[in-house]
């Protein structure tokens, strides 16, 4: 039986992971659950899965914990994340919280010798070299949960040790793929939150609409697969059936296909190297009929160019890219700035904060702080 801790259990990824645990009760025991503020949902999950530890990063008084749930150790604040990542005895730690908040948890879990199932791409975007170095040192390779990276990882399992020459990172193109630049600039919150293929948390859904998500994923792939950015090509594929592909020197391309359902990559990370049922069936190719591919339009989606520039610049540039985006997306979701402003603010922060160092975690957090400040100052 595998013991699993789920950080961010009330979110889209976290709750789908728990669905899989519920399907395989003889194989998975949930030992820790954490959330930021969704206490009612967390209470329900604790009732159903009976973990040893549960925590909310936002404050909650002991008297607010329902009596029937006091059997487990309740914690709050950053301590809750640390305990779930590194103190509770777990085999696997699924890091499915949002944003740079995941970086410390990934480092904590790896330091404690845990197998990390990584949904939180921002940890690699901001601290890729630290995370991959620690994973290597602890001999605990990261298991990707992001669908594209899971696809690449699955393709590499079939590569017999051959290194790919290129990664083909697919992108749905988001809800604004066919919109004009002007329409995109003025898109509303509601329009940005309507993803054509995937149902996900708010932040990543907005990132998909701006294609900043694909920029973050180029950075994520660079670290996970040790592949230079210029060999990671973004391929727009609106049907989201091919989840990504790898190309080898003999001209062969291996791809992984499936319907867009995150339970497949979550389940693969959980059961790796085996496979297990996830409740998802394969795609109906006859019903699909055709699959299409196009080049990304970087004029409409300049985020892709900015992401490559940040990767090229090195230092803390990717942490600046990420921090500015997190702050700008939050402002957009609060209705304070227009959709077009998100990418503009990321560009502005990158220009202003060029050359910041990112050798250690403190420097990365400092770059993140400065990027957020830059976004807040320029309304
Ligand atoms: P979500 O918003 O649905 O859920 C986030 C979870 O983390 C919630 O449980 C929330 O309470 C908790 N959380 C949020 N901020 C936190 C903080 N600062 N500290 C502690 N806990 C916090 O998000 P999601 O869509 O499940 O995404 C989670 C991560 O997985 C993100 O990094 C995202 O980019 C990545 N991801 C998600 C999907 C998807 O399909 N949803 C796909 C690929 C990658
Ligand atoms: Mg993805």
GROMACS .gro file of C-alpha atoms and ligand atoms in nm:
model
  424
    1UNK     CA    1   0.000   0.000   0.000
    2UNK     CA    2   0.132   0.346  -0.094
    3UNK     CA    3   0.097   0.633   0.149
    4UNK     CA    4   0.018   0.960  -0.026
    5UNK     CA    5   0.014   1.321   0.099
    6UNK     CA    6  -0.186   1.567  -0.112
    7UNK     CA    7  -0.095   1.935  -0.091
    8UNK     CA    8  -0.374   2.146  -0.239
    9UNK     CA    9  -0.626   1.863  -0.204
   10UNK     CA   10  -0.934   2.081  -0.253
   11UNK     CA   11  -0.823   2.203  -0.595
   12UNK     CA   12  -0.884   2.064  -0.939
   13UNK     CA   13  -0.578   1.834  -0.944
   14UNK     CA   14  -0.597   1.746  -0.574
   15UNK     CA   15  -0.959   1.637  -0.584
   16UNK     CA   16  -0.907   1.431  -0.901
   17UNK     CA   17  -0.615   1.256  -0.730
   18UNK     CA   18  -0.845   1.173  -0.438
   19UNK     CA   19  -1.099   1.031  -0.686
   20UNK     CA   20  -0.829   0.791  -0.799
   21UNK     CA   21  -0.742   0.700  -0.438
   22UNK     CA   22  -1.110   0.625  -0.377
   23UNK     CA   23  -1.108   0.390  -0.677
   24UNK     CA   24  -0.809   0.199  -0.540
   25UNK     CA   25  -0.859   0.183  -0.163
   26UNK     CA   26  -0.635  -0.125  -0.127
   27UNK     CA   27  -0.346   0.051  -0.298
   28UNK     CA   28  -0.349   0.406  -0.160
   29UNK     CA   29  -0.375   0.538   0.190
   30UNK     CA   30  -0.415   0.916   0.217
   31UNK     CA   31  -0.195   1.034   0.506
   32UNK     CA   32  -0.210   1.414   0.475
   33UNK     CA   33  -0.437   1.674   0.315
   34UNK     CA   34  -0.390   2.049   0.289
   35UNK     CA   35  -0.580   2.346   0.148
   36UNK     CA   36  -0.550   2.722   0.162
   37UNK     CA   37  -0.896   2.836   0.268
   38UNK     CA   38  -1.164   2.592   0.143
   39UNK     CA   39  -1.237   2.453   0.486
   40UNK     CA   40  -1.575   2.293   0.416
   41UNK     CA   41  -1.436   2.096   0.124
   42UNK     CA   42  -1.133   1.995   0.329
   43UNK     CA   43  -1.358   1.879   0.615
   44UNK     CA   44  -1.547   1.658   0.371
   45UNK     CA   45  -1.224   1.509   0.239
   46UNK     CA   46  -1.087   1.445   0.589
   47UNK     CA   47  -1.414   1.272   0.678
   48UNK     CA   48  -1.388   1.050   0.370
   49UNK     CA   49  -1.015   0.969   0.370
   50UNK     CA   50  -0.924   0.990   0.740
   51UNK     CA   51  -0.564   1.117   0.704
   52UNK     CA   52  -0.321   1.139   0.996
   53UNK     CA   53  -0.273   1.510   0.939
   54UNK     CA   54  -0.471   1.792   0.781
   55UNK     CA   55  -0.397   2.160   0.746
   56UNK     CA   56  -0.517   2.495   0.624
   57UNK     CA   57  -0.261   2.760   0.537
   58UNK     CA   58  -0.513   3.025   0.645
   59UNK     CA   59  -0.581   3.048   1.018
   60UNK     CA   60  -0.846   2.832   1.183
   61UNK     CA   61  -0.909   2.799   1.555
   62UNK     CA   62  -0.918   2.452   1.716
   63UNK     CA   63  -1.283   2.510   1.817
   64UNK     CA   64  -1.374   2.552   1.450
   65UNK     CA   65  -1.270   2.196   1.365
   66UNK     CA   66  -1.582   1.976   1.369
   67UNK     CA   67  -1.572   1.736   1.660
   68UNK     CA   68  -1.582   1.421   1.450
   69UNK     CA   69  -1.265   1.537   1.269
   70UNK     CA   70  -1.046   1.589   1.572
   71UNK     CA   71  -0.896   1.242   1.536
   72UNK     CA   72  -0.627   1.381   1.304
   73UNK     CA   73  -0.351   1.631   1.371
   74UNK     CA   74  -0.465   1.976   1.252
   75UNK     CA   75  -0.211   2.240   1.158
   76UNK     CA   76  -0.219   2.589   1.009
   77UNK     CA   77   0.007   2.824   0.815
   78UNK     CA   78   0.329   2.730   0.643
   79UNK     CA   79   0.389   2.467   0.911
   80UNK     CA   80   0.096   2.271   0.772
   81UNK     CA   81   0.255   2.254   0.428
   82UNK     CA   82   0.592   2.159   0.573
   83UNK     CA   83   0.442   1.882   0.786
   84UNK     CA   84   0.246   1.736   0.496
   85UNK     CA   85   0.548   1.752   0.265
   86UNK     CA   86   0.815   1.623   0.498
   87UNK     CA   87   0.703   1.515   0.846
   88UNK     CA   88   0.410   1.285   0.789
   89UNK     CA   89   0.530   0.942   0.685
   90UNK     CA   90   0.443   0.926   0.314
   91UNK     CA   91   0.580   0.749   0.008
   92UNK     CA   92   0.444   1.003  -0.236
   93UNK     CA   93   0.379   1.375  -0.205
   94UNK     CA   94   0.151   1.526  -0.467
   95UNK     CA   95   0.226   1.899  -0.485
   96UNK     CA   96  -0.086   2.045  -0.640
   97UNK     CA   97  -0.094   2.390  -0.483
   98UNK     CA   98  -0.078   2.697  -0.710
   99UNK     CA   99   0.213   2.929  -0.771
  100UNK     CA  100   0.560   2.978  -0.630
  101UNK     CA  101   0.417   2.867  -0.294
  102UNK     CA  102   0.489   2.516  -0.426
  103UNK     CA  103   0.866   2.565  -0.449
  104UNK     CA  104   0.934   2.531  -0.076
  105UNK     CA  105   0.704   2.228  -0.049
  106UNK     CA  106   0.880   2.049  -0.333
  107UNK     CA  107   1.220   2.119  -0.175
  108UNK     CA  108   1.092   2.003   0.166
  109UNK     CA  109   0.946   1.681   0.027
  110UNK     CA  110   1.262   1.599  -0.169
  111UNK     CA  111   1.485   1.676   0.130
  112UNK     CA  112   1.281   1.427   0.334
  113UNK     CA  113   1.336   1.162   0.064
  114UNK     CA  114   0.979   1.163  -0.066
  115UNK     CA  115   0.874   1.078  -0.420
  116UNK     CA  116   0.733   1.403  -0.558
  117UNK     CA  117   0.438   1.393  -0.799
  118UNK     CA  118   0.464   1.737  -0.951
  119UNK     CA  119   0.159   1.927  -1.068
  120UNK     CA  120   0.292   2.262  -0.947
  121UNK     CA  121   0.488   2.377  -1.254
  122UNK     CA  122   0.580   2.707  -1.087
  123UNK     CA  123   0.832   2.524  -0.863
  124UNK     CA  124   1.037   2.427  -1.169
  125UNK     CA  125   0.981   2.758  -1.345
  126UNK     CA  126   1.120   2.957  -1.054
  127UNK     CA  127   1.368   2.716  -0.895
  128UNK     CA  128   1.432   2.457  -1.167
  129UNK     CA  129   1.803   2.419  -1.106
  130UNK     CA  130   1.761   2.381  -0.728
  131UNK     CA  131   1.476   2.133  -0.756
  132UNK     CA  132   1.637   1.912  -1.021
  133UNK     CA  133   1.971   1.915  -0.840
  134UNK     CA  134   1.809   1.805  -0.514
  135UNK     CA  135   1.599   1.539  -0.690
  136UNK     CA  136   1.920   1.399  -0.843
  137UNK     CA  137   2.103   1.408  -0.512
  138UNK     CA  138   1.821   1.231  -0.331
  139UNK     CA  139   1.776   0.984  -0.621
  140UNK     CA  140   1.409   1.071  -0.637
  141UNK     CA  141   1.330   1.171  -0.996
  142UNK     CA  142   1.029   1.400  -1.026
  143UNK     CA  143   0.714   1.242  -1.166
  144UNK     CA  144   0.535   1.498  -1.385
  145UNK     CA  145   0.160   1.546  -1.357
  146UNK     CA  146   0.121   1.830  -1.608
  147UNK     CA  147  -0.041   1.654  -1.906
  148UNK     CA  148   0.217   1.758  -2.167
  149UNK     CA  149   0.510   1.665  -1.945
  150UNK     CA  150   0.348   1.338  -1.849
  151UNK     CA  151   0.307   1.269  -2.222
  152UNK     CA  152   0.676   1.342  -2.288
  153UNK     CA  153   0.774   1.130  -1.987
  154UNK     CA  154   0.557   0.842  -2.112
  155UNK     CA  155   0.711   0.866  -2.460
  156UNK     CA  156   1.059   0.854  -2.307
  157UNK     CA  157   0.968   0.532  -2.125
  158UNK     CA  158   0.939   0.377  -2.469
  159UNK     CA  159   1.266   0.525  -2.597
  160UNK     CA  160   1.504   0.259  -2.462
  161UNK     CA  161   1.746   0.523  -2.333
  162UNK     CA  162   1.765   0.710  -2.666
  163UNK     CA  163   1.770   1.084  -2.611
  164UNK     CA  164   1.522   1.286  -2.816
  165UNK     CA  165   1.654   1.566  -3.036
  166UNK     CA  166   1.339   1.770  -2.996
  167UNK     CA  167   1.027   1.802  -2.783
  168UNK     CA  168   0.697   1.889  -2.952
  169UNK     CA  169   0.496   2.059  -2.678
  170UNK     CA  170   0.131   2.075  -2.776
  171UNK     CA  171  -0.101   2.361  -2.680
  172UNK     CA  172  -0.477   2.389  -2.725
  173UNK     CA  173  -0.439   2.757  -2.807
  174UNK     CA  174  -0.695   2.841  -2.537
  175UNK     CA  175  -1.027   3.021  -2.580
  176UNK     CA  176  -0.880   3.313  -2.779
  177UNK     CA  177  -0.694   3.119  -3.050
  178UNK     CA  178  -0.915   3.254  -3.327
  179UNK     CA  179  -0.975   3.600  -3.177
  180UNK     CA  180  -0.816   3.921  -3.304
  181UNK     CA  181  -0.547   4.098  -3.104
  182UNK     CA  182  -0.790   4.374  -3.015
  183UNK     CA  183  -1.055   4.129  -2.892
  184UNK     CA  184  -0.796   3.944  -2.683
  185UNK     CA  185  -0.674   4.266  -2.524
  186UNK     CA  186  -1.025   4.341  -2.394
  187UNK     CA  187  -1.137   3.989  -2.303
  188UNK     CA  188  -1.341   3.966  -1.985
  189UNK     CA  189  -1.279   3.751  -1.679
  190UNK     CA  190  -1.567   3.525  -1.776
  191UNK     CA  191  -1.433   3.477  -2.131
  192UNK     CA  192  -1.083   3.402  -2.005
  193UNK     CA  193  -1.218   3.144  -1.761
  194UNK     CA  194  -1.396   2.947  -2.034
  195UNK     CA  195  -1.134   2.697  -2.155
  196UNK     CA  196  -1.246   2.497  -2.459
  197UNK     CA  197  -1.106   2.156  -2.350
  198UNK     CA  198  -0.992   2.147  -1.989
  199UNK     CA  199  -1.162   2.219  -1.658
  200UNK     CA  200  -0.893   2.358  -1.424
  201UNK     CA  201  -0.830   2.606  -1.143
  202UNK     CA  202  -0.875   2.977  -1.221
  203UNK     CA  203  -0.508   3.077  -1.236
  204UNK     CA  204  -0.398   2.814  -1.488
  205UNK     CA  205  -0.713   2.874  -1.695
  206UNK     CA  206  -0.623   3.243  -1.732
  207UNK     CA  207  -0.262   3.141  -1.807
  208UNK     CA  208  -0.391   2.915  -2.085
  209UNK     CA  209  -0.589   3.201  -2.237
  210UNK     CA  210  -0.280   3.428  -2.250
  211UNK     CA  211  -0.061   3.129  -2.347
  212UNK     CA  212   0.163   3.223  -2.056
  213UNK     CA  213   0.088   2.870  -1.944
  214UNK     CA  214   0.272   2.738  -2.249
  215UNK     CA  215   0.563   2.968  -2.171
  216UNK     CA  216   0.573   2.825  -1.818
  217UNK     CA  217   0.558   2.476  -1.966
  218UNK     CA  218   0.859   2.541  -2.194
  219UNK     CA  219   1.053   2.629  -1.877
  220UNK     CA  220   0.912   2.324  -1.698
  221UNK     CA  221   1.017   2.093  -1.985
  222UNK     CA  222   1.361   2.250  -1.997
  223UNK     CA  223   1.426   2.135  -1.641
  224UNK     CA  224   1.238   1.806  -1.637
  225UNK     CA  225   1.399   1.673  -1.953
  226UNK     CA  226   1.723   1.872  -1.954
  227UNK     CA  227   1.640   2.005  -2.300
  228UNK     CA  228   1.750   2.349  -2.423
  229UNK     CA  229   1.461   2.586  -2.489
  230UNK     CA  230   1.536   2.613  -2.861
  231UNK     CA  231   1.468   2.238  -2.899
  232UNK     CA  232   1.125   2.266  -2.742
  233UNK     CA  233   0.875   2.355  -3.011
  234UNK     CA  234   0.521   2.467  -2.933
  235UNK     CA  235   0.261   2.307  -3.162
  236UNK     CA  236  -0.094   2.439  -3.143
  237UNK     CA  237  -0.334   2.145  -3.149
  238UNK     CA  238  -0.688   2.265  -3.072
  239UNK     CA  239  -0.836   1.917  -3.013
  240UNK     CA  240  -0.606   1.841  -2.714
  241UNK     CA  241  -0.579   1.473  -2.802
  242UNK     CA  242  -0.203   1.454  -2.869
  243UNK     CA  243  -0.067   1.561  -2.531
  244UNK     CA  244   0.289   1.610  -2.662
  245UNK     CA  245   0.554   1.421  -2.859
  246UNK     CA  246   0.928   1.364  -2.884
  247UNK     CA  247   1.139   1.342  -3.198
  248UNK     CA  248   1.451   1.125  -3.235
  249UNK     CA  249   1.752   1.160  -3.462
  250UNK     CA  250   1.622   0.895  -3.702
  251UNK     CA  251   1.320   1.113  -3.778
  252UNK     CA  252   1.078   0.904  -3.569
  253UNK     CA  253   0.826   1.086  -3.352
  254UNK     CA  254   0.657   0.924  -3.051
  255UNK     CA  255   0.342   1.086  -2.917
  256UNK     CA  256   0.098   1.012  -2.635
  257UNK     CA  257  -0.274   1.043  -2.705
  258UNK     CA  258  -0.582   1.049  -2.488
  259UNK     CA  259  -0.894   1.250  -2.420
  260UNK     CA  260  -0.828   1.566  -2.219
  261UNK     CA  261  -0.876   1.428  -1.867
  262UNK     CA  262  -0.617   1.495  -1.597
  263UNK     CA  263  -0.692   1.167  -1.421
  264UNK     CA  264  -0.470   0.994  -1.680
  265UNK     CA  265  -0.147   1.187  -1.606
  266UNK     CA  266  -0.227   1.202  -1.231
  267UNK     CA  267  -0.286   0.827  -1.225
  268UNK     CA  268   0.030   0.754  -1.423
  269UNK     CA  269   0.243   0.952  -1.177
  270UNK     CA  270   0.076   0.770  -0.886
  271UNK     CA  271   0.118   0.419  -1.025
  272UNK     CA  272   0.442   0.464  -1.224
  273UNK     CA  273   0.600   0.251  -1.365
  274UNK     CA  274   0.276   0.053  -1.374
  275UNK     CA  275  -0.057   0.169  -1.508
  276UNK     CA  276  -0.392   0.141  -1.337
  277UNK     CA  277  -0.755   0.216  -1.415
  278UNK     CA  278  -0.848   0.582  -1.378
  279UNK     CA  279  -1.209   0.576  -1.492
  280UNK     CA  280  -1.109   0.727  -1.827
  281UNK     CA  281  -1.150   0.551  -2.163
  282UNK     CA  282  -0.934   0.599  -2.469
  283UNK     CA  283  -1.021   0.851  -2.742
  284UNK     CA  284  -1.270   0.754  -3.011
  285UNK     CA  285  -1.055   0.822  -3.318
  286UNK     CA  286  -1.344   0.755  -3.557
  287UNK     CA  287  -1.560   1.014  -3.387
  288UNK     CA  288  -1.270   1.260  -3.386
  289UNK     CA  289  -1.206   1.204  -3.756
  290UNK     CA  290  -0.913   1.440  -3.784
  291UNK     CA  291  -0.653   1.607  -3.568
  292UNK     CA  292  -0.510   1.945  -3.663
  293UNK     CA  293  -0.184   2.127  -3.589
  294UNK     CA  294  -0.074   2.486  -3.644
  295UNK     CA  295   0.208   2.722  -3.557
  296UNK     CA  296   0.147   2.950  -3.259
  297UNK     CA  297   0.076   3.313  -3.346
  298UNK     CA  298   0.336   3.499  -3.140
  299UNK     CA  299   0.202   3.834  -3.254
  300UNK     CA  300  -0.129   3.761  -3.081
  301UNK     CA  301   0.038   3.569  -2.797
  302UNK     CA  302   0.368   3.750  -2.723
  303UNK     CA  303   0.394   3.560  -2.393
  304UNK     CA  304   0.565   3.276  -2.579
  305UNK     CA  305   0.843   3.508  -2.697
  306UNK     CA  306   0.880   3.661  -2.350
  307UNK     CA  307   0.908   3.316  -2.193
  308UNK     CA  308   1.189   3.219  -2.428
  309UNK     CA  309   1.368   3.547  -2.358
  310UNK     CA  310   1.342   3.486  -1.983
  311UNK     CA  311   1.477   3.132  -2.022
  312UNK     CA  312   1.763   3.261  -2.233
  313UNK     CA  313   1.843   3.541  -1.986
  314UNK     CA  314   1.888   3.293  -1.697
  315UNK     CA  315   1.947   3.415  -1.340
  316UNK     CA  316   1.612   3.491  -1.181
  317UNK     CA  317   1.442   3.600  -1.505
  318UNK     CA  318   1.199   3.306  -1.507
  319UNK     CA  319   1.108   3.378  -1.143
  320UNK     CA  320   1.041   3.739  -1.245
  321UNK     CA  321   0.828   3.619  -1.539
  322UNK     CA  322   0.633   3.395  -1.303
  323UNK     CA  323   0.598   3.639  -1.012
  324UNK     CA  324   0.483   3.923  -1.236
  325UNK     CA  325   0.231   3.691  -1.399
  326UNK     CA  326   0.095   3.562  -1.066
  327UNK     CA  327   0.043   3.916  -0.944
  328UNK     CA  328  -0.107   4.036  -1.273
  329UNK     CA  329  -0.344   3.739  -1.302
  330UNK     CA  330  -0.467   3.799  -0.946
  331UNK     CA  331  -0.530   4.166  -1.034
  332UNK     CA  332  -0.714   4.062  -1.353
  333UNK     CA  333  -0.929   3.814  -1.158
  334UNK     CA  334  -1.017   4.091  -0.910
  335UNK     CA  335  -1.127   4.303  -1.205
  336UNK     CA  336  -0.851   4.561  -1.158
  337UNK     CA  337  -0.667   4.532  -1.490
  338UNK     CA  338  -0.762   4.430  -1.845
  339UNK     CA  339  -0.663   4.096  -1.993
  340UNK     CA  340  -0.411   4.255  -2.230
  341UNK     CA  341  -0.234   4.416  -1.934
  342UNK     CA  342  -0.125   4.078  -1.796
  343UNK     CA  343   0.135   4.013  -2.066
  344UNK     CA  344   0.231   4.383  -2.076
  345UNK     CA  345   0.306   4.377  -1.705
  346UNK     CA  346   0.514   4.061  -1.737
  347UNK     CA  347   0.713   4.229  -2.016
  348UNK     CA  348   0.756   4.543  -1.809
  349UNK     CA  349   0.881   4.351  -1.503
  350UNK     CA  350   1.127   4.153  -1.716
  351UNK     CA  351   1.267   4.476  -1.862
  352UNK     CA  352   1.295   4.650  -1.526
  353UNK     CA  353   1.441   4.357  -1.334
  354UNK     CA  354   1.685   4.223  -1.588
  355UNK     CA  355   1.997   4.063  -1.442
  356UNK     CA  356   1.867   3.965  -1.095
  357UNK     CA  357   2.052   3.662  -0.960
  358UNK     CA  358   1.872   3.335  -0.883
  359UNK     CA  359   2.137   3.104  -0.744
  360UNK     CA  360   1.966   3.017  -0.415
  361UNK     CA  361   1.609   3.001  -0.289
  362UNK     CA  362   1.638   3.335  -0.104
  363UNK     CA  363   1.738   3.514  -0.426
  364UNK     CA  364   1.450   3.350  -0.609
  365UNK     CA  365   1.198   3.462  -0.345
  366UNK     CA  366   1.350   3.811  -0.357
  367UNK     CA  367   1.312   3.826  -0.738
  368UNK     CA  368   0.952   3.707  -0.699
  369UNK     CA  369   0.886   3.981  -0.442
  370UNK     CA  370   1.039   4.251  -0.665
  371UNK     CA  371   0.842   4.133  -0.967
  372UNK     CA  372   0.515   4.153  -0.773
  373UNK     CA  373   0.605   4.496  -0.643
  374UNK     CA  374   0.680   4.618  -0.997
  375UNK     CA  375   0.338   4.497  -1.113
  376UNK     CA  376   0.159   4.665  -0.822
  377UNK     CA  377   0.341   4.996  -0.874
  378UNK     CA  378   0.245   5.031  -1.240
  379UNK     CA  379  -0.132   5.016  -1.246
  380LIG     P1  380  -0.677   2.500  -0.796
  380LIG     O1  381  -0.685   2.647  -0.780
  380LIG     O2  382  -0.795   2.427  -0.845
  380LIG     O3  383  -0.636   2.434  -0.655
  380LIG     C1  384  -0.528   2.477  -0.580
  380LIG     C2  385  -0.518   2.406  -0.447
  380LIG     O4  386  -0.405   2.455  -0.375
  380LIG     C3  387  -0.638   2.429  -0.356
  380LIG     O5  388  -0.652   2.316  -0.272
  380LIG     C4  389  -0.595   2.551  -0.273
  380LIG     O6  390  -0.660   2.554  -0.148
  380LIG     C5  391  -0.447   2.528  -0.257
  380LIG     N1  392  -0.367   2.651  -0.259
  380LIG     C6  393  -0.376   2.753  -0.348
  380LIG     N2  394  -0.283   2.847  -0.320
  380LIG     C7  395  -0.216   2.805  -0.214
  380LIG     C8  396  -0.110   2.859  -0.135
  380LIG     N3  397  -0.056   2.979  -0.164
  380LIG     N4  398  -0.063   2.788  -0.032
  380LIG     C9  399  -0.117   2.668  -0.002
  380LIG     N5  400  -0.219   2.611  -0.070
  380LIG    C10  401  -0.268   2.679  -0.174
  380LIG     O7  402  -0.548   2.471  -0.887
  380LIG     P2  403  -0.525   2.351  -0.989
  380LIG     O8  404  -0.587   2.385  -1.119
  380LIG     O9  405  -0.556   2.220  -0.925
  380LIG    O10  406  -0.366   2.363  -1.012
  380LIG    C11  407  -0.271   2.319  -0.918
  380LIG    C12  408  -0.134   2.318  -0.981
  380LIG    O11  409  -0.132   2.220  -1.084
  380LIG    C13  410  -0.094   2.451  -1.050
  380LIG    O12  411   0.043   2.472  -1.035
  380LIG    C14  412  -0.128   2.426  -1.196
  380LIG    O13  413  -0.048   2.503  -1.284
  380LIG    C15  414  -0.096   2.278  -1.209
  380LIG     N6  415  -0.171   2.210  -1.316
  380LIG    C16  416  -0.307   2.203  -1.309
  380LIG    C17  417  -0.378   2.140  -1.410
  380LIG    C18  418  -0.529   2.125  -1.402
  380LIG    O14  419  -0.585   2.056  -1.486
  380LIG     N7  420  -0.597   2.184  -1.308
  380LIG    C19  421  -0.309   2.087  -1.519
  380LIG    C20  422  -0.171   2.096  -1.524
  380LIG    C21  423  -0.102   2.158  -1.420
  381LIG    MG1  424  -0.026   2.150  -1.917
   0.00000   0.00000   0.00000
